[in-house]
Tab-separated table of C-alpha atoms and ligand atoms in Angstrom:
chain	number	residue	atom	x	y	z
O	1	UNK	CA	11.011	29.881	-6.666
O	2	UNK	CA	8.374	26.973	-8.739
O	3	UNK	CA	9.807	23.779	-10.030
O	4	UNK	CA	6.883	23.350	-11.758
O	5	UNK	CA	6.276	27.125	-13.339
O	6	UNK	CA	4.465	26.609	-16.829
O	7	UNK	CA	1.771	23.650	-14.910
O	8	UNK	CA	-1.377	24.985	-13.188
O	9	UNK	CA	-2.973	23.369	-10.849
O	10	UNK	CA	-5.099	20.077	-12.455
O	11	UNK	CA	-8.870	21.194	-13.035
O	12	UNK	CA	-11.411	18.536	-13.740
O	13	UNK	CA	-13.156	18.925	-16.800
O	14	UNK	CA	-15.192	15.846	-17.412
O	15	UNK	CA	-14.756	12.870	-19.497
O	16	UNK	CA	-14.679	14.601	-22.657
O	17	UNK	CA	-11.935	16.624	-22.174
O	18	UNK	CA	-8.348	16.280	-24.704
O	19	UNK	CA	-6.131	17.971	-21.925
O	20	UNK	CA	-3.260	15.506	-20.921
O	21	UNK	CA	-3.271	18.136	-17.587
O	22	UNK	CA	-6.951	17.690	-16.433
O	23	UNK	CA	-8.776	15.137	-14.557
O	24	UNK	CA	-11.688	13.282	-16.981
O	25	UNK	CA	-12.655	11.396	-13.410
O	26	UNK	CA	-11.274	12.712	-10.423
O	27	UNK	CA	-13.622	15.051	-9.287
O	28	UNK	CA	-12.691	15.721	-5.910
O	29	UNK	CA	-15.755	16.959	-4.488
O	30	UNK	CA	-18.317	14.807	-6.585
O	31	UNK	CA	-20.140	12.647	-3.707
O	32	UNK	CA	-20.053	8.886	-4.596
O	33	UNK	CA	-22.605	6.861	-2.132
O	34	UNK	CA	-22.813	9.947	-0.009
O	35	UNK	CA	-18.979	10.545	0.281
O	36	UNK	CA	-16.709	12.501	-1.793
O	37	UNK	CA	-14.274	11.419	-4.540
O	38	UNK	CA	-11.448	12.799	-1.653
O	39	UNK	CA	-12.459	10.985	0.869
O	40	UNK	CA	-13.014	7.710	-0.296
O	41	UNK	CA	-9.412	7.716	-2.535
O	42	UNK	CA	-7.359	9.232	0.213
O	43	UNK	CA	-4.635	9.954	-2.521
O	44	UNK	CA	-0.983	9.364	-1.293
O	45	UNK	CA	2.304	10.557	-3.088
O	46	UNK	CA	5.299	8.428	-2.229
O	47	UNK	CA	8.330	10.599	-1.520
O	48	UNK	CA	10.693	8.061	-2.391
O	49	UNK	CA	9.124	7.484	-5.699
O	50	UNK	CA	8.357	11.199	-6.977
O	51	UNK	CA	11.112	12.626	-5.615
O	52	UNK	CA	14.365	10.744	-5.450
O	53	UNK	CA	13.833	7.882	-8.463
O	54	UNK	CA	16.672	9.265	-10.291
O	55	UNK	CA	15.914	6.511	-12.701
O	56	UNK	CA	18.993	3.959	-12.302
O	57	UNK	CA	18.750	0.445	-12.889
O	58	UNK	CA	21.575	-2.073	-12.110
O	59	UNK	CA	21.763	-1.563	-15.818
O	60	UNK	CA	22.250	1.879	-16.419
O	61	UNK	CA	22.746	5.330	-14.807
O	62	UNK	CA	20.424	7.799	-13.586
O	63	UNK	CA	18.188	9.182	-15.835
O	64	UNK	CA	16.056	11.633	-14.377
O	65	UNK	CA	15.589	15.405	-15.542
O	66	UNK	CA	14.940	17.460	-11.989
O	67	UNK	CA	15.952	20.599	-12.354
O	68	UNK	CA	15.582	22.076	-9.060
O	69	UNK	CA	17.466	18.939	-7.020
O	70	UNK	CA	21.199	20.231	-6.624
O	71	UNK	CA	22.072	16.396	-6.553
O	72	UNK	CA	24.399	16.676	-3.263
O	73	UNK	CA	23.527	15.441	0.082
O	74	UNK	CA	23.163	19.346	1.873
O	75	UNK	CA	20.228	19.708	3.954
O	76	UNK	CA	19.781	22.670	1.512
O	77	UNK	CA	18.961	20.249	-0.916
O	78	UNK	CA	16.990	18.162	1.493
O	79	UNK	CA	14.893	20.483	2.561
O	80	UNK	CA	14.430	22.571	-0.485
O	81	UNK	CA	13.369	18.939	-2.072
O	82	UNK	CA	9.951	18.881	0.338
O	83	UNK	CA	8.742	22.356	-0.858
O	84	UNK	CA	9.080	20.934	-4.609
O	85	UNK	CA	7.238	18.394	-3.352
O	86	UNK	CA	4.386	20.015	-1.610
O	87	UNK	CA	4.088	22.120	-4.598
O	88	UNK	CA	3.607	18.956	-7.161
O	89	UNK	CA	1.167	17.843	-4.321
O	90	UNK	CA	-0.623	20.469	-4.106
O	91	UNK	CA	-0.802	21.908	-8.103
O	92	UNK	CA	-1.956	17.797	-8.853
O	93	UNK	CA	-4.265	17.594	-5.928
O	94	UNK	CA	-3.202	15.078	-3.698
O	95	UNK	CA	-4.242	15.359	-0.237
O	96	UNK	CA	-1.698	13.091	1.504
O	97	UNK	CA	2.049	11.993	1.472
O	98	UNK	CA	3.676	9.136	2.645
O	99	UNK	CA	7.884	8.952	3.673
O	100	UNK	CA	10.857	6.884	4.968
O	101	UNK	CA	13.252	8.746	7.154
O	102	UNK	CA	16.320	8.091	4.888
O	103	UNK	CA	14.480	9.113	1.687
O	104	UNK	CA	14.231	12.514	3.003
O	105	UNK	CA	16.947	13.531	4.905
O	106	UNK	CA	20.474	12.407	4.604
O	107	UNK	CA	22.207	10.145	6.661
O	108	UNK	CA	25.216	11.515	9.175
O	109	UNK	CA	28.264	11.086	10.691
O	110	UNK	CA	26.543	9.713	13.549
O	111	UNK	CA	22.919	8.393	14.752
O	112	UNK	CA	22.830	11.597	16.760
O	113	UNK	CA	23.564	13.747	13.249
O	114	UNK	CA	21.347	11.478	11.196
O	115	UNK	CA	18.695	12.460	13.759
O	116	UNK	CA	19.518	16.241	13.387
O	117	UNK	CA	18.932	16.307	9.463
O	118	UNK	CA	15.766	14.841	9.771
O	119	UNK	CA	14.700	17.368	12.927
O	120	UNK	CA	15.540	19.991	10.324
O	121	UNK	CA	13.678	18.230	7.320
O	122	UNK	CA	10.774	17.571	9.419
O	123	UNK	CA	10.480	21.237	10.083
O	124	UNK	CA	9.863	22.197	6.561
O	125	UNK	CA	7.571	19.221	6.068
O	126	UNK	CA	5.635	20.747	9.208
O	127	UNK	CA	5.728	24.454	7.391
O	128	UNK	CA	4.759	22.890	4.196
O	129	UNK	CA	1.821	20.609	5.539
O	130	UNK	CA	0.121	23.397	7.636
O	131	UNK	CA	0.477	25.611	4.493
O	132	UNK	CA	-1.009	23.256	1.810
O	133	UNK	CA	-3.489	21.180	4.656
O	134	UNK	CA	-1.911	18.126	3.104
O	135	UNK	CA	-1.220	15.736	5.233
O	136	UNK	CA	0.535	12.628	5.927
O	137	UNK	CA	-0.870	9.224	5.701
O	138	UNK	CA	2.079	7.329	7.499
O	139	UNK	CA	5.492	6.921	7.611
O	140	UNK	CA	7.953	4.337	7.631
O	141	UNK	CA	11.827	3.830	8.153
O	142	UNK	CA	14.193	2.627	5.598
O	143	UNK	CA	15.952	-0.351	7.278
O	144	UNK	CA	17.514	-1.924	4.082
O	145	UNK	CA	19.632	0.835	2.668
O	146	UNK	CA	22.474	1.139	4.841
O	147	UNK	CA	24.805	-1.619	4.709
O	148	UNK	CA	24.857	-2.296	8.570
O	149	UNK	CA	21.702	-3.843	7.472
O	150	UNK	CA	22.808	-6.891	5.015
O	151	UNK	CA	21.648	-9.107	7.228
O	152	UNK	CA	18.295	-7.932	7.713
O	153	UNK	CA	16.613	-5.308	10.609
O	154	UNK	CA	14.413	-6.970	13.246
O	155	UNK	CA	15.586	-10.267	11.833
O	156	UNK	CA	19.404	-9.518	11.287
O	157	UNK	CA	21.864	-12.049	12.960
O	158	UNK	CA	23.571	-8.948	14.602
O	159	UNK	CA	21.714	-7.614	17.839
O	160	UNK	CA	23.329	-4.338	17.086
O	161	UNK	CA	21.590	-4.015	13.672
O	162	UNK	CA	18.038	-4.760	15.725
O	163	UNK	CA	18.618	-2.173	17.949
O	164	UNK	CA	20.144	0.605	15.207
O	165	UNK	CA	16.820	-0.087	13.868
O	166	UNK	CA	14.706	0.310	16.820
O	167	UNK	CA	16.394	3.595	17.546
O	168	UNK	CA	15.421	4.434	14.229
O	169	UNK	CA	11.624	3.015	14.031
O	170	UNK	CA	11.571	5.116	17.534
O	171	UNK	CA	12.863	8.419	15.874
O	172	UNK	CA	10.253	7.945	12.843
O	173	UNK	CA	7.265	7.633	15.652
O	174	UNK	CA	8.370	10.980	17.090
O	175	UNK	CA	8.590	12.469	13.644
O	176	UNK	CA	5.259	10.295	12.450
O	177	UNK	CA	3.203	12.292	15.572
O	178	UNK	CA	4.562	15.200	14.832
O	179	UNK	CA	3.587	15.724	11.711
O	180	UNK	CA	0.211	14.433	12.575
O	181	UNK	CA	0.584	10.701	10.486
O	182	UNK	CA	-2.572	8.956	10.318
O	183	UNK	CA	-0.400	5.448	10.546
O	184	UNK	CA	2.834	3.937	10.564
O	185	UNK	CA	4.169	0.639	8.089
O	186	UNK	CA	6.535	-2.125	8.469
O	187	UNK	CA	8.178	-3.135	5.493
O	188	UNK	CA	10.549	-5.763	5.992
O	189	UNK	CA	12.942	-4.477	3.703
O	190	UNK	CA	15.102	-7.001	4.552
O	191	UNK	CA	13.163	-9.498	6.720
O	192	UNK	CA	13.800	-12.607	5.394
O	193	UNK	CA	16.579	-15.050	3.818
O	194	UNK	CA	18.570	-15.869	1.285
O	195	UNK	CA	19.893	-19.790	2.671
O	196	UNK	CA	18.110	-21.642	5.350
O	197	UNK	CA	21.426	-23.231	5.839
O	198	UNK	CA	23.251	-20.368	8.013
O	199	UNK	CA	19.427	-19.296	9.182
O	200	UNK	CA	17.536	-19.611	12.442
O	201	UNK	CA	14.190	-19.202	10.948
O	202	UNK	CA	12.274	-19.230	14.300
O	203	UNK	CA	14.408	-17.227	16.291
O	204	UNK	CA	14.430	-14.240	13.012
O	205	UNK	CA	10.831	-14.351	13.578
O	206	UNK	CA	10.409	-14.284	16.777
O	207	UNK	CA	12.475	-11.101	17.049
O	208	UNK	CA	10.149	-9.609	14.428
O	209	UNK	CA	7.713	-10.060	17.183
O	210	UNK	CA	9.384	-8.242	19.972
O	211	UNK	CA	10.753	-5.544	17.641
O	212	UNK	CA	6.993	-5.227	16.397
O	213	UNK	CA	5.296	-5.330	20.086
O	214	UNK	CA	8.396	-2.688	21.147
O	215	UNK	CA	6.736	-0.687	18.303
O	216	UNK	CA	3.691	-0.955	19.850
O	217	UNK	CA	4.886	0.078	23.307
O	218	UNK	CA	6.258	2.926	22.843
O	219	UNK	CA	3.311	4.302	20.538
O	220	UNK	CA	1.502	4.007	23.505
O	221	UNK	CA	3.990	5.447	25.857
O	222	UNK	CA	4.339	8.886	23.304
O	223	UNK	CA	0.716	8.594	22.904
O	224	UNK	CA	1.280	7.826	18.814
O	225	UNK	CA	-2.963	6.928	17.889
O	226	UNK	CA	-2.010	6.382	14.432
O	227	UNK	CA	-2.858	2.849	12.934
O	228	UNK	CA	0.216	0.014	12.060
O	229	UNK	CA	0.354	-1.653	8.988
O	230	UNK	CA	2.427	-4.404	7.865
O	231	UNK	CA	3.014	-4.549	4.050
O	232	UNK	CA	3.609	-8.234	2.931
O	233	UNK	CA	5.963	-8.608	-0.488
O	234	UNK	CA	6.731	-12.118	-0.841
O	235	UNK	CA	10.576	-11.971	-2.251
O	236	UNK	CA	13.226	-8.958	-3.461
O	237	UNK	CA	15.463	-8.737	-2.048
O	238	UNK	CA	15.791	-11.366	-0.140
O	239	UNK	CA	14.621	-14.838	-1.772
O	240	UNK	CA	12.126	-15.666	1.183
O	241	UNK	CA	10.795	-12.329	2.745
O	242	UNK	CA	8.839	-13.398	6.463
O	243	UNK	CA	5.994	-11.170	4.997
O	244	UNK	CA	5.242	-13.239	1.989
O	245	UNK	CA	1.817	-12.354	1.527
O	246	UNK	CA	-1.819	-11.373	3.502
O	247	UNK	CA	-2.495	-14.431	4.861
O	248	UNK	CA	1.265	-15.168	5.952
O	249	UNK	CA	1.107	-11.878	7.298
O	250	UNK	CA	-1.585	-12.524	9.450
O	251	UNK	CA	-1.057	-15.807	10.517
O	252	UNK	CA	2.397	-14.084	12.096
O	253	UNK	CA	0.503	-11.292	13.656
O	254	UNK	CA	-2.263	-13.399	15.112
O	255	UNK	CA	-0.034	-15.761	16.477
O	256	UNK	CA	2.930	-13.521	17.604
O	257	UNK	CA	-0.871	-11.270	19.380
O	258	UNK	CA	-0.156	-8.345	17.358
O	259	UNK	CA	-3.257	-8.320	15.794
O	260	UNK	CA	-5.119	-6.308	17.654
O	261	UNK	CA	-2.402	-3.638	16.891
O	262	UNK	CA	-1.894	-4.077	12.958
O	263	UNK	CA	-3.386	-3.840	9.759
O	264	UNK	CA	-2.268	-4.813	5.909
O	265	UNK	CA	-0.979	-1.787	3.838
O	266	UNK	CA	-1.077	-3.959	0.531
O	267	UNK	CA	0.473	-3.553	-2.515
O	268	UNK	CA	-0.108	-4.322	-6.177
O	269	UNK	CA	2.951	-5.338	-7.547
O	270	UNK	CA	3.846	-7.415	-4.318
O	271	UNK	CA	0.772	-8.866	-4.670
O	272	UNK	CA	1.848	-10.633	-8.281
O	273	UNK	CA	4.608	-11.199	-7.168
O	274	UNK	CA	3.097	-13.942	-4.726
O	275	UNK	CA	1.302	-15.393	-7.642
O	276	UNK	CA	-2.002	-13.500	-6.445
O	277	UNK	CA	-3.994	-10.741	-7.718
O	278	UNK	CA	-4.470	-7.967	-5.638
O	279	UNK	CA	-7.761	-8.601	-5.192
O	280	UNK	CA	-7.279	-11.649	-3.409
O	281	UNK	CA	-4.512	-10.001	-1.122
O	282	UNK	CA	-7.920	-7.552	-0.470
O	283	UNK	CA	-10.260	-9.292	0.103
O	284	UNK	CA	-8.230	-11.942	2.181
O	285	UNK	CA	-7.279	-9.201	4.062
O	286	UNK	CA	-11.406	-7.145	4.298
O	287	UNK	CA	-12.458	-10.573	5.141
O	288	UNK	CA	-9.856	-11.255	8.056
O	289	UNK	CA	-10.936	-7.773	9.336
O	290	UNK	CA	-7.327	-6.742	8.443
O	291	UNK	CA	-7.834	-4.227	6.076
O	292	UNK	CA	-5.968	-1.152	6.230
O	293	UNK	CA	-4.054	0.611	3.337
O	294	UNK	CA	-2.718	0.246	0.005
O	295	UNK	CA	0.003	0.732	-1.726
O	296	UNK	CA	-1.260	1.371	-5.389
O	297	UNK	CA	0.532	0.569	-8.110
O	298	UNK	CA	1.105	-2.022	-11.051
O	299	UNK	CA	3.512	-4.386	-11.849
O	300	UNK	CA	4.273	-6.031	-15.283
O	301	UNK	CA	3.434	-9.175	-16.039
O	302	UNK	CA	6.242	-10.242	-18.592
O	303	UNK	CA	9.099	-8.674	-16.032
O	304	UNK	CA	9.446	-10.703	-12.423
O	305	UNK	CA	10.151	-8.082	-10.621
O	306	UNK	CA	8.735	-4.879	-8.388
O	307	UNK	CA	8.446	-1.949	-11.092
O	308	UNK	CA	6.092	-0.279	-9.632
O	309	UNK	CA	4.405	1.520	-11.986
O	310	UNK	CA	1.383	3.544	-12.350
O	311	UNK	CA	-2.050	2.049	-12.237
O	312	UNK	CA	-3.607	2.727	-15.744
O	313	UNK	CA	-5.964	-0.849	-15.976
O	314	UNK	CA	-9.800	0.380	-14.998
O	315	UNK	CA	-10.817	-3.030	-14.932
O	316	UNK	CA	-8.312	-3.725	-12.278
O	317	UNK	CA	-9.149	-0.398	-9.983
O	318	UNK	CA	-12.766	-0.982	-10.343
O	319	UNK	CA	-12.496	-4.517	-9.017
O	320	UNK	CA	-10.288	-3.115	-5.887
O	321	UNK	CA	-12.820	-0.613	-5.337
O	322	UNK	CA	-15.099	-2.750	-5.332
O	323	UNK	CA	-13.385	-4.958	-2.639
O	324	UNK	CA	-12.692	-1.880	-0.864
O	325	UNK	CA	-16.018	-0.756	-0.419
O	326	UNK	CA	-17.428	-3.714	0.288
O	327	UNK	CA	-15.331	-3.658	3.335
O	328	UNK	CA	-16.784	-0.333	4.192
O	329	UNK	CA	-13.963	2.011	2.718
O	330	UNK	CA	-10.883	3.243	4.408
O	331	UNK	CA	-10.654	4.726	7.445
O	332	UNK	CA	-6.685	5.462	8.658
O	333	UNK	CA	-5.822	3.880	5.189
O	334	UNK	CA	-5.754	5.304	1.544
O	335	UNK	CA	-4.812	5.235	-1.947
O	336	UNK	CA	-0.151	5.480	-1.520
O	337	UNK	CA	0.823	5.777	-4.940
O	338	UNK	CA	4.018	3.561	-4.232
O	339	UNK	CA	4.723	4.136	-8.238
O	340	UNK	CA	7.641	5.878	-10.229
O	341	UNK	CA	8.025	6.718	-13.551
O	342	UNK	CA	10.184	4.522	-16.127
O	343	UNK	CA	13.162	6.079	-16.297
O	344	UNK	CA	13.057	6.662	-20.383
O	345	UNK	CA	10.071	9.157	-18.918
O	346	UNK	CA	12.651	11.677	-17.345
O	347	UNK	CA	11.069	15.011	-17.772
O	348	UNK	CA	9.292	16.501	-14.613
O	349	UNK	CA	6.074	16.436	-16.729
O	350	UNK	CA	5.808	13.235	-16.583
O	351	UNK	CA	5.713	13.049	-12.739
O	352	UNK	CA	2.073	14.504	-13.812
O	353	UNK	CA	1.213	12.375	-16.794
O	354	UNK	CA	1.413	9.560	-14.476
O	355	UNK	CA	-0.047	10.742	-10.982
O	356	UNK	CA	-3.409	12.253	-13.064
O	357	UNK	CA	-3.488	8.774	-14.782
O	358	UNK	CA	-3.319	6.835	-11.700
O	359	UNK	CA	-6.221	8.959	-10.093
O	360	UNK	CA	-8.648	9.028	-13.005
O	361	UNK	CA	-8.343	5.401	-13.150
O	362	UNK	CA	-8.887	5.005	-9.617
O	363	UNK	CA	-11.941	7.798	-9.830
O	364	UNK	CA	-13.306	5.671	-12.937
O	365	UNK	CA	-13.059	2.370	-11.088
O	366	UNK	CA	-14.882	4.022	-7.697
O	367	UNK	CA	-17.721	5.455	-10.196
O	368	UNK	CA	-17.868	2.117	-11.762
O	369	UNK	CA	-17.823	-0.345	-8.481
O	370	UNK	CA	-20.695	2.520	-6.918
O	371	UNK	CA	-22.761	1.587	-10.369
O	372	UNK	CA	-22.165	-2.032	-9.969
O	373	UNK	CA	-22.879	-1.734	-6.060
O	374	UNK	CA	-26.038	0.388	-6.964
O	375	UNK	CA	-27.503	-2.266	-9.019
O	376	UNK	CA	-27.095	-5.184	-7.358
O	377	UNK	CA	-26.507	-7.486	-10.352
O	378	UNK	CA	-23.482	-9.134	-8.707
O	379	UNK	CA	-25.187	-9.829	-5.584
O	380	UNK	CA	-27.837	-11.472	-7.196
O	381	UNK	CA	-25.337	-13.850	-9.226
O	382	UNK	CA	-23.910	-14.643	-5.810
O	383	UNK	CA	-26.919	-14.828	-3.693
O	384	UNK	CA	-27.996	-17.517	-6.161
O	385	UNK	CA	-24.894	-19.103	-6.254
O	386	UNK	CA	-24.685	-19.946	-2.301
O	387	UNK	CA	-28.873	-20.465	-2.029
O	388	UNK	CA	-28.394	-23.971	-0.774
O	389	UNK	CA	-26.641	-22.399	2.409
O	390	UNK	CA	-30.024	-19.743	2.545
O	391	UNK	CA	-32.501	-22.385	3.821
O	392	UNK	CA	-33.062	-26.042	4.743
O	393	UNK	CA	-29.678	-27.958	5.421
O	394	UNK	CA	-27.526	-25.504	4.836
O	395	UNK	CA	-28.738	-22.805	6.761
O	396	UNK	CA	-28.895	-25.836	10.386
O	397	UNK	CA	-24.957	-26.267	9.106
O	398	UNK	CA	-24.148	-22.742	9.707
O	399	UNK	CA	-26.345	-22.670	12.740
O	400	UNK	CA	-24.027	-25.336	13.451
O	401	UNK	CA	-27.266	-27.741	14.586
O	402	UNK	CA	-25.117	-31.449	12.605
O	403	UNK	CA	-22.640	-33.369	13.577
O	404	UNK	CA	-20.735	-35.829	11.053
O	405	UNK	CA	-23.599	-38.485	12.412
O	406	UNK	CA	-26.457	-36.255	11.283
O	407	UNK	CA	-25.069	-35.524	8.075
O	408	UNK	CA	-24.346	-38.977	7.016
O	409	UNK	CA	-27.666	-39.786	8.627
O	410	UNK	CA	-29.204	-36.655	6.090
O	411	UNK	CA	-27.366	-38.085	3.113
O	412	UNK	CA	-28.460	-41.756	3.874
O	413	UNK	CA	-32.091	-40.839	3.218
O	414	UNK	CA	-31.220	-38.263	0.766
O	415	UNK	CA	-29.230	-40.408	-1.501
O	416	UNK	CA	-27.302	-37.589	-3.717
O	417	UNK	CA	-26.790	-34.085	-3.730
O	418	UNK	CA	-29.486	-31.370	-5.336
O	419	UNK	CA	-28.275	-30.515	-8.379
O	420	UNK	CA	-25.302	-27.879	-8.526
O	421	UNK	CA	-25.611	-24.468	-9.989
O	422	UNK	CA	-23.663	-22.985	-13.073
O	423	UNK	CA	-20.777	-20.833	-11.673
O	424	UNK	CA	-21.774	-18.384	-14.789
O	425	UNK	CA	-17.772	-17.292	-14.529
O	426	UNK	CA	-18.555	-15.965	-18.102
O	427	UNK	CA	-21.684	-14.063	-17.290
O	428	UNK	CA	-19.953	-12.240	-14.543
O	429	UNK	CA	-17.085	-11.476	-16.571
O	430	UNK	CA	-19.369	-9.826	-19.253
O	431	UNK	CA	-21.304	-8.135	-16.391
O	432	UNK	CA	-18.163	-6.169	-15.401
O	433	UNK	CA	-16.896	-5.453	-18.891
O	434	UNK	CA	-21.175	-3.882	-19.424
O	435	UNK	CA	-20.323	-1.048	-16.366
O	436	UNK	CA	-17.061	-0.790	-17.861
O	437	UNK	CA	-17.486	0.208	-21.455
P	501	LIG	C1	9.028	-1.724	-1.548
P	501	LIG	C2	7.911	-1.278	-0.749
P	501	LIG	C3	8.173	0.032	-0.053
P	501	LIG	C4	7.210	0.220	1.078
P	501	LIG	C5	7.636	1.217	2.069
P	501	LIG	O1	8.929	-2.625	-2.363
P	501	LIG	O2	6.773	-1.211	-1.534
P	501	LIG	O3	8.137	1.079	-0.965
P	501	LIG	O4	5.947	0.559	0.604
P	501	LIG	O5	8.843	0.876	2.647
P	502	LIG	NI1	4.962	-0.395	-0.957
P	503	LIG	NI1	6.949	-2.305	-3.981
């Protein structure tokens, strides 16, 4: 049995092509600086998103068109669910997958039962993966859902809750190495507050820590290689989440010494929602040496909220590619399209529309960060820009050869500063827009 009977699998056929069902960019093979189109997007498909948005909003009802889901909680269901999935994955061409434990296999009577239904998920994603070769870029446990966790996971004000979800976050390692996961994410689903009044902010966080470091542990004790990342989202649902953004993030793992362990998975939309673009939450991040995944999507800017939707803007994947190269490219890490449809676009097709959009935009920004790269133009603004650091007093300041006495000695005989250069915001602005168009 096909869910998806009248769609063939997406062929590239070059920027010219009409067909809402081919690839204009994503040329999978096509080598860009010496690596392929595959390998430097590492597309993800969300589970969660593609396969059980059923397009409700605290407005209105589901939504969604999907023929082959049963809509009951069976294990039937459950399971049947993954080979849809592997088949959109594989007929659109994505080479990875990303899940939580709940999103795929229902919950029990019992921890023992929950565990169970995912054992027998898990068993067709195995079947599944070493059919297709698609594999999965991490995994992650839904800690939010359930409403034993109100109060939060790691952070909730019930010891019980933390350890419910350490049992879990220890299940979803097992299942993470089985399947072969290249990594594993924290999202603090819940990790944070809503009113600092009935809140002991130090003592949530610090039991972020342990629950994070007994992550850690027992990776190393199953022998889990796979990389962590945290993903930071700065509110929803909770008014102040503990992972507000990449530099919160970090400050938290650097001073709870989990850095050496974790990376940043970041995300778009969360990304806005912290008042930043997601290329500052990048490059932050690629400049703290914390680089790891991403969760691509969009957000919109007149709603202030997570709606994950597709990434459609080239100008906005070509400046994350850019940041991502420049930090040398993933390695564990890739492209998790952590995106669902609206729900007025209920018909399976659009499941495609919207995962071929998001990788020809991302295939158009690589080829147009790789031109940009290639000719050096924005190097040459910024070179210019920092030149008083290149030589003379400057380059002894880095070299760290003054002291406050020297300097003020220096500027004493100097008398005032060189004169400054134009920050030529404009000129770079046009430069990007002449690779774009
Ligand atoms: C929700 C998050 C979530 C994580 C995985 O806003 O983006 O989908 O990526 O738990
Ligand atoms: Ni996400
Ligand atoms: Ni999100």
């Amino acid at each position: 049995m096909t869910a998806f009977a009248n769609v063939s699998p997406v062929p590239f056929e070059g920027p010219d092509s009409k067909n809402p069902l081919a690839f204009r960019y994503y040329n999978a093979e096509e080598l860009v600086e010496g690596k392929s189109m595959r390998d430097h997007l590492r597309f993800s498909c969300a589970f969660w998103h593609t396969m059980r948005m059923n397009g409700a909003d605290p407005f209105g009802s589901p939504t969604m068109s999907r023929p082959w889901d049963t809509g009951d909680d069976s294990l039937e269901n459950a399971q049947n669910r993954v080979r849809v999935f592997f088949e959109f994955c594989e007929k659109v061409n994505i080479p990875f997958y990303c899940i939580h434990d709940r999103d795929v296999a229902p919950e029990g009577q019992s921890l023992a039962e929950t565990n169970r239904n995912l054992d027998a998920v898990v068993k067709v994603f195995k079947e599944e993966s070493s059919r297709t070769g698609i594999q999965m870029l991490w995994g992650t446990a839904n800690m939010f859902g359930n409403p034993r966790f109100m109060h939060g996971a790691a952070t909730s004000c019930n010891a019980d809750a933390f350890a419910y979800a350490a049992a879990q976050v220890k299940k979803m390692l097992e299942v993470t190495q089985e399947l072969g996961g290249a990594g594993y994410t924290f999202w603090g689903g819940r990790e944070g507050y809503q009113c600092l009044w009935n809140t002991d902010m130090k003592r949530e966080m610090e039991h972020l820590a342990i629950f994070m470091h007994m992550a850690v542990d027992y990776a190393k004790e199953i022998g889990f290689t796979g990389q962590f990342y945290f993903e930071p989202k700065p509110k929803e649902p909770t008014k102040h989440q503990y992972d507000y953004d990449s530099a919160a993030c970090i400050n938290f793992l650097r001073a709870y010494e989990l850095d050496k362990y974790v990376k940043m998975n970041i995300e778009t939309n969360h990304a806005t929602l912290a008042g930043h673009n997601v290329e500052h939450e990048l490059d932050y991040a690629g400049s703290q040496g914390f680089l790891g995944s991403v969760d691509a999507n969009s957000g919109d800017m007149l709603l202030g909220w997570d709606t994950d939707q597709f990434p459609t803007d080239v100008a906005m994947t070509t400046k994350m590619m850019l940041i991502i190269l420049k930090y040398g490219g993933f390695t564990t890490g890739g492209l998790n399209f952590d995106a669902k449809v609206r729900r007025e676009s209920f018909e399976p097709i659009d499941l495609f529309y919207a995962h071929i959009g998001g990788m020809d935009a991302f295939a158009k920004g690589l080829k147009v960060a790789a031109a940009l790269r290639a000719s050096g133009e924005f190097d040459a603004l910024l070179r210019h820009r920092y030149a008083t650091w290149d030589s003379g007093i400057g380059a002894e300041i880095e070299a760290q050869k003054h002291n406050f006495r020297s300097l003020s000695e220096y500027m004493l005989n100097k008398g005032e500063i060189s004169p400054n250069t134009s920050g030529h915001q404009e000129l770079c602005e046009n430069l990007l827009n002449r690779y774009l168009f």
